[in-house]
Short mmCIF file of C-alpha atoms and ligand atoms in Angstrom, two decimals:
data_model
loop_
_atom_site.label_atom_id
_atom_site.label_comp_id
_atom_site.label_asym_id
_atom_site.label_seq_id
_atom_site.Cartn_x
_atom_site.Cartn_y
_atom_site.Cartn_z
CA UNK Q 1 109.50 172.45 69.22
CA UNK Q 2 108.72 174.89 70.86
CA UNK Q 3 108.27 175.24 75.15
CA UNK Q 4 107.24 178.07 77.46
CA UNK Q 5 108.59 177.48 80.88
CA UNK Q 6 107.58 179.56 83.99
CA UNK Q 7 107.04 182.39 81.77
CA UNK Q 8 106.12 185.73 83.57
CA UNK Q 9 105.73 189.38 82.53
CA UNK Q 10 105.06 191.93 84.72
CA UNK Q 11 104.23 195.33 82.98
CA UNK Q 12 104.95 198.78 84.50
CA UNK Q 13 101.84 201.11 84.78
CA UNK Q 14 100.94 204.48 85.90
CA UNK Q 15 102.39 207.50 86.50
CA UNK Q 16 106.18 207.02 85.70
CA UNK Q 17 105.50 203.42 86.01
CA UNK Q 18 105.25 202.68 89.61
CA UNK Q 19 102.89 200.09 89.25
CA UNK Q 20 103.25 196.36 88.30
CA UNK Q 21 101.21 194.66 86.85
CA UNK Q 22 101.20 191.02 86.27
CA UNK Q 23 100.31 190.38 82.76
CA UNK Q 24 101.30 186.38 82.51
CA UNK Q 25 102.45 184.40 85.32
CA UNK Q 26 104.36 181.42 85.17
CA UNK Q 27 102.86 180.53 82.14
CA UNK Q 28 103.79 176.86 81.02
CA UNK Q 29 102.79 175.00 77.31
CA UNK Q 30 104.34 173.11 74.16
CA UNK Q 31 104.00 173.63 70.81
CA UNK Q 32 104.86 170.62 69.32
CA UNK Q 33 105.50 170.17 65.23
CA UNK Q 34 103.11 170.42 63.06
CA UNK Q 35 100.36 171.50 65.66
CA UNK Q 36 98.00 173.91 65.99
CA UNK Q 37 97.70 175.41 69.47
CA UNK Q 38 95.01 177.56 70.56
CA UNK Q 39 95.26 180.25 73.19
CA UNK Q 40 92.02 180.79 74.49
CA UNK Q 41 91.19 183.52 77.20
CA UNK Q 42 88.94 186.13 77.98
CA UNK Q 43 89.60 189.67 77.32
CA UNK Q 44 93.13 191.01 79.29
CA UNK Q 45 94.26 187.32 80.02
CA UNK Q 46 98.00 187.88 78.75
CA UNK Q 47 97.15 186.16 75.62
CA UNK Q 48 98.87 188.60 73.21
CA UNK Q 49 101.27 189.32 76.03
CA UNK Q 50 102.25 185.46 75.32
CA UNK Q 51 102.77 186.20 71.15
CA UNK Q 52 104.25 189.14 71.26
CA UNK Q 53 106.99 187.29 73.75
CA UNK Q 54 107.35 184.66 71.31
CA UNK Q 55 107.60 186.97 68.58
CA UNK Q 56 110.35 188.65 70.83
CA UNK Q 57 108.62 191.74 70.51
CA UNK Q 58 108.75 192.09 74.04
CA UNK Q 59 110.98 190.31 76.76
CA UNK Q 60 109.56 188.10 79.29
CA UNK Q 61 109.99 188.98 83.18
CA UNK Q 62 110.98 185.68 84.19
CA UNK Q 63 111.32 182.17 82.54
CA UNK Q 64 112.59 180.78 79.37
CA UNK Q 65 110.85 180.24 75.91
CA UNK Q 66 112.95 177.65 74.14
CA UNK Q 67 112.63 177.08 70.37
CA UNK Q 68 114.39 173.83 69.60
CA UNK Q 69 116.74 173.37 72.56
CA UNK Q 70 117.80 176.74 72.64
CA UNK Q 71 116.31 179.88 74.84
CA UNK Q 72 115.33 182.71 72.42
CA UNK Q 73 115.28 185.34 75.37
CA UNK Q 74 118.95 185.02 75.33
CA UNK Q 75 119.39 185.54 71.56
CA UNK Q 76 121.68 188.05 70.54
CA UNK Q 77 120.81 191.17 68.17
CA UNK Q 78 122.67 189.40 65.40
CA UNK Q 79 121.31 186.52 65.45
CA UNK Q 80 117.74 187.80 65.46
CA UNK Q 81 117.27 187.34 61.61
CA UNK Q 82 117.75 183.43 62.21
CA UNK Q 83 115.24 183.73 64.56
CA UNK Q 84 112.67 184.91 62.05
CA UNK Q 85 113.26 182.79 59.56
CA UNK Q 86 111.37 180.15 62.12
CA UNK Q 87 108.91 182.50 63.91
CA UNK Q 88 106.38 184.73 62.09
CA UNK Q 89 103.73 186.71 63.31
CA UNK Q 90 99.65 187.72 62.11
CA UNK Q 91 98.10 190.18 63.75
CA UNK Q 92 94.19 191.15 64.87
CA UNK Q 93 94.76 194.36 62.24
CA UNK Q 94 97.05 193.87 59.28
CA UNK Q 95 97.02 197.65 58.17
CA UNK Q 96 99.45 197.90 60.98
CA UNK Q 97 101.86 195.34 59.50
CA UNK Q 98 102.11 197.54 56.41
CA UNK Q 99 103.36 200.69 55.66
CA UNK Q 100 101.08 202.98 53.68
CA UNK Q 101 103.42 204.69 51.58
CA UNK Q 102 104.80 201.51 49.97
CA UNK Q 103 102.62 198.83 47.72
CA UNK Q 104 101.59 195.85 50.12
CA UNK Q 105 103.44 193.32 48.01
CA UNK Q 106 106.86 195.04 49.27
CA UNK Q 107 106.74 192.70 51.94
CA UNK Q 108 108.15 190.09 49.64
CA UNK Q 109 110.19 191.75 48.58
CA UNK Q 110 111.77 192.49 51.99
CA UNK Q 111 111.73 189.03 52.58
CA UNK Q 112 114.29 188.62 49.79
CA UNK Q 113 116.42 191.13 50.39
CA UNK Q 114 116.72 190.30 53.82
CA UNK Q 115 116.53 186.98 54.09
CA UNK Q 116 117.30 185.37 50.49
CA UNK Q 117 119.30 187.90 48.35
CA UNK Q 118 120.99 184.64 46.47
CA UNK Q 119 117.60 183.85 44.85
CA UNK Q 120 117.45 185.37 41.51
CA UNK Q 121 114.93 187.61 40.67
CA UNK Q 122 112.37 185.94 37.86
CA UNK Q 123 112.84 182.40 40.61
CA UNK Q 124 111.65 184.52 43.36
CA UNK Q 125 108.64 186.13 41.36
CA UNK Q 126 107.43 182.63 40.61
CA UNK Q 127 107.56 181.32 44.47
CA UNK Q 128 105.76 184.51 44.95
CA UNK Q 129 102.95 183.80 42.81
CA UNK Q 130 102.70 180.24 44.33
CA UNK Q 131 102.26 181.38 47.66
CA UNK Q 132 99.70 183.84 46.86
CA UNK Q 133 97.73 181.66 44.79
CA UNK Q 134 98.29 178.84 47.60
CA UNK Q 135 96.49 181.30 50.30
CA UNK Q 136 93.25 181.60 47.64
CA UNK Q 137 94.53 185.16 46.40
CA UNK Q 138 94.42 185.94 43.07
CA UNK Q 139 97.82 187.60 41.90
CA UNK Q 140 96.64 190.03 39.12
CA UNK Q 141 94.10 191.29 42.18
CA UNK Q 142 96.26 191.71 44.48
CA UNK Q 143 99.93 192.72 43.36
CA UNK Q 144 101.04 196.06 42.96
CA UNK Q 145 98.45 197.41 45.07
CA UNK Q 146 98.69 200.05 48.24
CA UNK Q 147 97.35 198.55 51.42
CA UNK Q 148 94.23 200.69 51.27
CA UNK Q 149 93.61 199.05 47.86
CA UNK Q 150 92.92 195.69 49.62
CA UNK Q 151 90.75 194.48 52.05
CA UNK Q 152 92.16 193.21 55.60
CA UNK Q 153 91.40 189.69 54.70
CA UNK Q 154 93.59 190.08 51.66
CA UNK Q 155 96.29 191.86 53.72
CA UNK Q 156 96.31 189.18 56.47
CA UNK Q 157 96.43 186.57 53.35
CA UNK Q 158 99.17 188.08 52.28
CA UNK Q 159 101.01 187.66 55.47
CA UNK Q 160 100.44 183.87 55.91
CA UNK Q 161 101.97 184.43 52.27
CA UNK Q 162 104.98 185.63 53.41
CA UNK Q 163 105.48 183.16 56.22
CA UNK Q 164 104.81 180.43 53.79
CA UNK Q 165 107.25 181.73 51.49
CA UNK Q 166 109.76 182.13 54.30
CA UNK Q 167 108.81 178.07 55.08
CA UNK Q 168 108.68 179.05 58.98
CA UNK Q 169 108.20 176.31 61.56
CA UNK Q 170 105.81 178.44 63.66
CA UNK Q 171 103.03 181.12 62.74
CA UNK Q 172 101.81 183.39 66.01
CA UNK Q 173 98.37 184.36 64.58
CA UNK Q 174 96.49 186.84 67.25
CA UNK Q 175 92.68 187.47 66.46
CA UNK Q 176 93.06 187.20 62.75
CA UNK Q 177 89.53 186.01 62.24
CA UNK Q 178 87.89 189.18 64.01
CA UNK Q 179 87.50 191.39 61.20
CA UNK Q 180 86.73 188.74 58.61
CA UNK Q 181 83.82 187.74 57.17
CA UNK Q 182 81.99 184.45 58.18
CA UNK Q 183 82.70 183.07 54.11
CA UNK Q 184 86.37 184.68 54.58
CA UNK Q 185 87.04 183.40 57.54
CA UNK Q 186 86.37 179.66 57.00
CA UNK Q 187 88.57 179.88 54.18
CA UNK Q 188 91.77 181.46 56.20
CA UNK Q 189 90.90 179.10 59.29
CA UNK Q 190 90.71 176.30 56.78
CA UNK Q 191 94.17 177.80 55.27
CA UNK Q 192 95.44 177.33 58.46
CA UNK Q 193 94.40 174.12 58.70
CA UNK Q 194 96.61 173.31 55.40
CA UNK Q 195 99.74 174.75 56.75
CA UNK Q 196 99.68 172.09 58.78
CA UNK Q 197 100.40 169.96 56.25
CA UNK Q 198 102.80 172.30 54.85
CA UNK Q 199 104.95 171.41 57.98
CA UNK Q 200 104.16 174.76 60.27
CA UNK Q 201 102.56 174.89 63.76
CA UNK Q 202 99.69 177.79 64.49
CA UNK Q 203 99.69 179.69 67.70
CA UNK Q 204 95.82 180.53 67.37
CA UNK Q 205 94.96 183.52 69.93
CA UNK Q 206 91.69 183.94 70.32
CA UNK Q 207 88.86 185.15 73.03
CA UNK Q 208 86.24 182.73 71.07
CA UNK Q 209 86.37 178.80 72.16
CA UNK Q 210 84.52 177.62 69.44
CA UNK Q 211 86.53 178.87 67.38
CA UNK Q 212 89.77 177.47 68.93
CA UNK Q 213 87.63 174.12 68.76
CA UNK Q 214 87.55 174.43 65.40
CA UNK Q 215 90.83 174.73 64.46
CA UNK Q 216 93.25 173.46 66.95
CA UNK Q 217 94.57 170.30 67.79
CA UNK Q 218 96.05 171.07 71.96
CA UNK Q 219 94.28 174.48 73.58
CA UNK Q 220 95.75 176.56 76.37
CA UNK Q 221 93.19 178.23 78.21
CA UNK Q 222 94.20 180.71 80.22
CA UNK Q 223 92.91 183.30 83.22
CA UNK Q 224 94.20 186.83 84.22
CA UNK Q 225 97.66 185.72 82.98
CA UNK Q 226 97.73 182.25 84.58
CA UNK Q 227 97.35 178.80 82.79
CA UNK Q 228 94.38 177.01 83.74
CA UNK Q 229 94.30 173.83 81.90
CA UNK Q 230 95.82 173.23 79.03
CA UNK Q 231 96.12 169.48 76.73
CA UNK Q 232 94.51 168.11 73.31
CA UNK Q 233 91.21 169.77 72.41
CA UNK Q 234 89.02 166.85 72.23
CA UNK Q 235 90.10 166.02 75.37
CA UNK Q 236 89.87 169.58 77.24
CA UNK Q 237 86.75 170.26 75.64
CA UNK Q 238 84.93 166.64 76.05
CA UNK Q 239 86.15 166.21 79.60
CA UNK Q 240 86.64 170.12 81.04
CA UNK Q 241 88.75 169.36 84.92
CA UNK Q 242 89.16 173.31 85.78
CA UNK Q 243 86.44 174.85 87.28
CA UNK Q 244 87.04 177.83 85.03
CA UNK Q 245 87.09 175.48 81.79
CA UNK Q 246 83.93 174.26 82.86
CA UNK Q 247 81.94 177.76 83.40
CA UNK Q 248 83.56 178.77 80.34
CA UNK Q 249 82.05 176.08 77.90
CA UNK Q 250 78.46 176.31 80.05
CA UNK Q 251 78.50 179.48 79.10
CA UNK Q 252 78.87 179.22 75.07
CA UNK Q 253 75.85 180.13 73.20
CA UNK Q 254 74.18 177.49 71.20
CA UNK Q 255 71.15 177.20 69.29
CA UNK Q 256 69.57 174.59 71.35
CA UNK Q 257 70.50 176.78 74.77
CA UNK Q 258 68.60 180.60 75.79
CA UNK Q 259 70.93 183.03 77.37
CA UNK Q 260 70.50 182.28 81.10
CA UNK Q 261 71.30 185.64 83.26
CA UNK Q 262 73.08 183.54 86.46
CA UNK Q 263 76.63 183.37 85.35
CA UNK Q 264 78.23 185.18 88.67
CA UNK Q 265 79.45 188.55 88.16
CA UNK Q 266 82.94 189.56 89.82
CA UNK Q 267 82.74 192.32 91.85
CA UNK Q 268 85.07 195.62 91.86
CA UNK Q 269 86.26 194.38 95.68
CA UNK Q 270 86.78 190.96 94.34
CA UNK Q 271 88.80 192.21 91.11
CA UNK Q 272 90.91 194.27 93.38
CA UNK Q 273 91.96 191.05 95.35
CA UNK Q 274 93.79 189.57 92.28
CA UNK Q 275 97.22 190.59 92.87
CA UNK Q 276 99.10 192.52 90.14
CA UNK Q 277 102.82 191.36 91.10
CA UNK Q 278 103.79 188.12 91.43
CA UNK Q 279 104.18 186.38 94.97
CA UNK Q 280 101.96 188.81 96.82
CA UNK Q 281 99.25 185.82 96.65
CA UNK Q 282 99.94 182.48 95.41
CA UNK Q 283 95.90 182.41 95.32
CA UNK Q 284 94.26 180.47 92.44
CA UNK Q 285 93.34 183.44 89.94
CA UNK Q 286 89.88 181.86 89.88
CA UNK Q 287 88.74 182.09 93.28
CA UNK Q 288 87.02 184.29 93.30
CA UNK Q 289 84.74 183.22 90.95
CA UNK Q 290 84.78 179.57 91.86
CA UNK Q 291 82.26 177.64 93.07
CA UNK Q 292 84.54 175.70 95.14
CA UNK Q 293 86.49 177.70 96.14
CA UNK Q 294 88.25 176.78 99.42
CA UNK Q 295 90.81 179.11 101.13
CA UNK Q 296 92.70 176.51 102.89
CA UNK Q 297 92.92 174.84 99.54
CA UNK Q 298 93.44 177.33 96.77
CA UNK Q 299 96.26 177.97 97.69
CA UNK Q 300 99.63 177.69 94.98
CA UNK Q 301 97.48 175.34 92.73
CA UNK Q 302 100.72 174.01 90.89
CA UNK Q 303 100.18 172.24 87.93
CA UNK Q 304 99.37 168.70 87.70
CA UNK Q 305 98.71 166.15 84.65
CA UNK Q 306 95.97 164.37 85.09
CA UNK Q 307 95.96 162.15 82.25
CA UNK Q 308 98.83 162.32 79.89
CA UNK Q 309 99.25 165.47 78.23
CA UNK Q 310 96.46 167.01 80.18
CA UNK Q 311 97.26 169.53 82.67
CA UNK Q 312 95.25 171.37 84.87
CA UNK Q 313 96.01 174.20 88.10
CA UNK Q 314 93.35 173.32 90.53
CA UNK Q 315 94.05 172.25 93.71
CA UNK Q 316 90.59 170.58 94.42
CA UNK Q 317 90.98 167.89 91.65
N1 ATP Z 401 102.31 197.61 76.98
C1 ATP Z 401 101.57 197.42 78.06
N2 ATP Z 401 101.77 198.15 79.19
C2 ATP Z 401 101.05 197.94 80.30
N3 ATP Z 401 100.08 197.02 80.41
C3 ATP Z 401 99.82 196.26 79.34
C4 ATP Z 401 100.55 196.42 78.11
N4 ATP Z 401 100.07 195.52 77.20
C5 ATP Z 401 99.10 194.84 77.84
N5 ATP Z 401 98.95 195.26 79.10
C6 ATP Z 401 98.02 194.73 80.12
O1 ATP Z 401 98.35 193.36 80.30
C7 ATP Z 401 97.18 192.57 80.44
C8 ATP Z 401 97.17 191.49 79.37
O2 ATP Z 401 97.05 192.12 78.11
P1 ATP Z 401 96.99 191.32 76.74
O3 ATP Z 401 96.96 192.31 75.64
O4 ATP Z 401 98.09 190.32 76.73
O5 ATP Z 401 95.58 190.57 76.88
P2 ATP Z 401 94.77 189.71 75.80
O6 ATP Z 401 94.47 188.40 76.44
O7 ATP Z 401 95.49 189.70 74.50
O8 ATP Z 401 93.42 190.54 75.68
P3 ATP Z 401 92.47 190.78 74.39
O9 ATP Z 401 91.64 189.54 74.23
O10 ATP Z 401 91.63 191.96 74.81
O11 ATP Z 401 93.35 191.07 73.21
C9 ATP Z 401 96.00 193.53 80.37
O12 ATP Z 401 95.61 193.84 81.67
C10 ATP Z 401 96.58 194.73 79.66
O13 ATP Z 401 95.92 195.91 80.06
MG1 MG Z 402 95.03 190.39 72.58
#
C-alpha cells in the first residue's frame, strides 16, 4: 500500500543553516494492508523524520513515498485533503494535537466539516459515540471536555478515534505508549492491534524493541538514518542477520539476564566520522561500532534479501 523508495532528508543546521545534516538516507520499506509496521531505532535515528514525511509534514530530500501507485511528494495543495482521508497521524504528546482554547471533542467535529459536511448532524453524533466507545472511552467522561480536563491517554484515544471515524488506511503512531501507563498502555497497544482488523495498517515508532515485538507484524530497524534490516518480526527477531540487530537484542534487559557493562561505547572521534550529507562516505553507518567491521568491505552495503521479505545492509553477510 504503501512504499518508501530511496527516501532521504537532509536537514539544514546552524547558523543560517549552513550545515547538512543527514537525517534519513535512502531509506527503503513497505507497508502492506492491514499490517502493522514497527520503526524501531535508537534515539536521533530519523524515525520521526520518516512519519512526519509520510504525514507530509515535511518533504523528503530525495526519493518517492508512494501510497497506492501514486507519489504523495508530488501531491498538489488541493488535493491534500484526499490525502488525509487515508493517512492520519498520533503523536508522542497529544496536548500538542489540540488546541487549548477549544473542547477536545472539536476534533470531530472538524472532521465533519472538513471532510463529511453531507452527513447529517444526529448520524454523525452516533458514529461519534461508536468510535469513542470502540477505543475503551467512555463518552459521558470524555465529551465536552477541554484538553486539560483529560488525561494524555484519553487525548491520544481520542485521536485513534478520529482516524477510525475517518476509516483511514494508514495510522503513523510516533511514541504513543511513552507517557502511558503500563495498564493504559496494553489496552491502546492492544487497540491497535484491533484496527487491524478494522482494515488499517500501524506505523509503530518506537525506541523500545520489545515493544515493537509486541505489536507488529514486519519491523524496520533503523541506524543514524539508514535502514539496517528490515522483514517480518518473528523472523528479524528469531534470526537477527545485521550486526547492529544483533547487539541491539543482546542488549535488551530481561529478568533472567544482569546488566553487563561491555556493550562498546562510540567515541566523540568516531561519532564525528559519520558523515552528515549524503555521498561524502558510502560507509556502513555501523562501522564503527561493528565487530566486523572491515574497511575494504563496508563499503556501500546495498541492500540485499536474504530470504524472502527479509532484507538486510551488510556487506559481510
Ligand atoms: N527540524 C529539524 N531541523 C534540524 N535537524 C533536525 C530536525 N528534526 C530532527 N532533526 C535531527 O534529525 C535527526 C533525526 O531526528 P528524528 O527526530 O527523526 O529522530 P528519532 O529517531 O525520532 O529520535 P527520538 O527517538 O529521539 O524521537 C536528529 O539528529 C535530529 O537532531
Ligand atoms: Mg522521534
Amino acid at each position: 500500500m504503501l512504499e518508501l523508495k530511496d527516501v532521504s532528508k537532509i536537514y539544514r543546521i546552524g547558523a543560517f543553516g549552513r550545515r547538512k545534516l543527514l537525517a534519513v538516507d535512502r531509506a527503503n520499506f513497505n507497508i502492506k494492508d492491514q499490517t502493522v509496521v514497527a520503526l524501531v531505532g535508537e534515539s536521533g535515528s530519523g524515525k520521526t523524520t520518516i512519519g512526519k514525511m509520510i504525514l507530509k509534514l515535511i518533504s523528503p530530500t530525495s526519493g518517492k513515498i508512494i501510497l497506492d501507485g501514486e507519489d504523495i511528494t508530488k501531491i498538489k495543495r488541493r488535493r491534500i485533503k484526499d490525502y488525509y482521508l487515508k493517512v492520519q497521524g498520533v503523536f508522542q504528546d497529544p496536548f500538542s494535537s489540540y488546541n487549548p482554547i477549544f473542547k477536545a471533542d472539536r476534533i470531530f467535529k472538524m472532521v465533519h466539516d472538513s471532510f463529511f459536511p453531507e452527513v447529517p448532524q444526529n448520524e454523525w453524533r452516533k458514529s461519534v459515540l461508536k468510535v469513542i466507545e470502540q477505543v475503551g472511552l467512555n463518552p459521558d467522561e470524555v465529551l465536552n471536555k477541554f484538553p486539560h480536563q483529560l488525561s494524555g491517554g484519553q487525548l491520544q484515544r481520542f485521536l485513534i478515534a478520529r482516524a477510525l471515524l475517518m476509516k483511514v488506511k494508514l495510522l503513523v503512531a510516533d511514541e504513543i505508549i511513552s507517557m502511558l501507563d503500563a495498564s493504559t498502555r496494553v489496552d491502546v497497544l492492544n487497540l491497535l492491534v484491533d484496527l487491524k482488523k478494522e482494515g488499517l495498517s500501524v506505523l509503530f515508532i518506537t525506541h523500545d524493541l520489545s515493544l515493537g515485538y509486541y505489536i507488529s507484524d514486519e519491523v524496520v530497524i533503523m541506524y543514524r538514518g539508514g535502514v539496517m534490516e528490515y522483514g517480518p518480526t518473528e523472523e528479524v527477531f528469531k534470526n537477527p542477520i545485521h550486526p547492529y540487530t544483533v547487539s541491539l537484542l543482546e542488549a535488551v534487559p530481561t529478568f533472567e539476564k544482569r546488566w553487563e557493562e561491555d556493550i562498546p561505547a562510540v567515541s566523540i572521534e568516531e561519532e564525528k566520522a559519520t558523515p552528515v550529507v549524503q555521498n561524502e562516505s558510502q560507509m556502513c553507518k555501523f562501522y564503527w561500532r561493528c565487530n566486523e567491521a572491515d574497511p575494504e568491505k563496508c563499503q556501500s552495503p546495498g541492500f540485499k534479501e536474504i530470504t524472502p521479505g527479509h532484507f538486510v545492509a551488510c556487506s559481510r553477510r
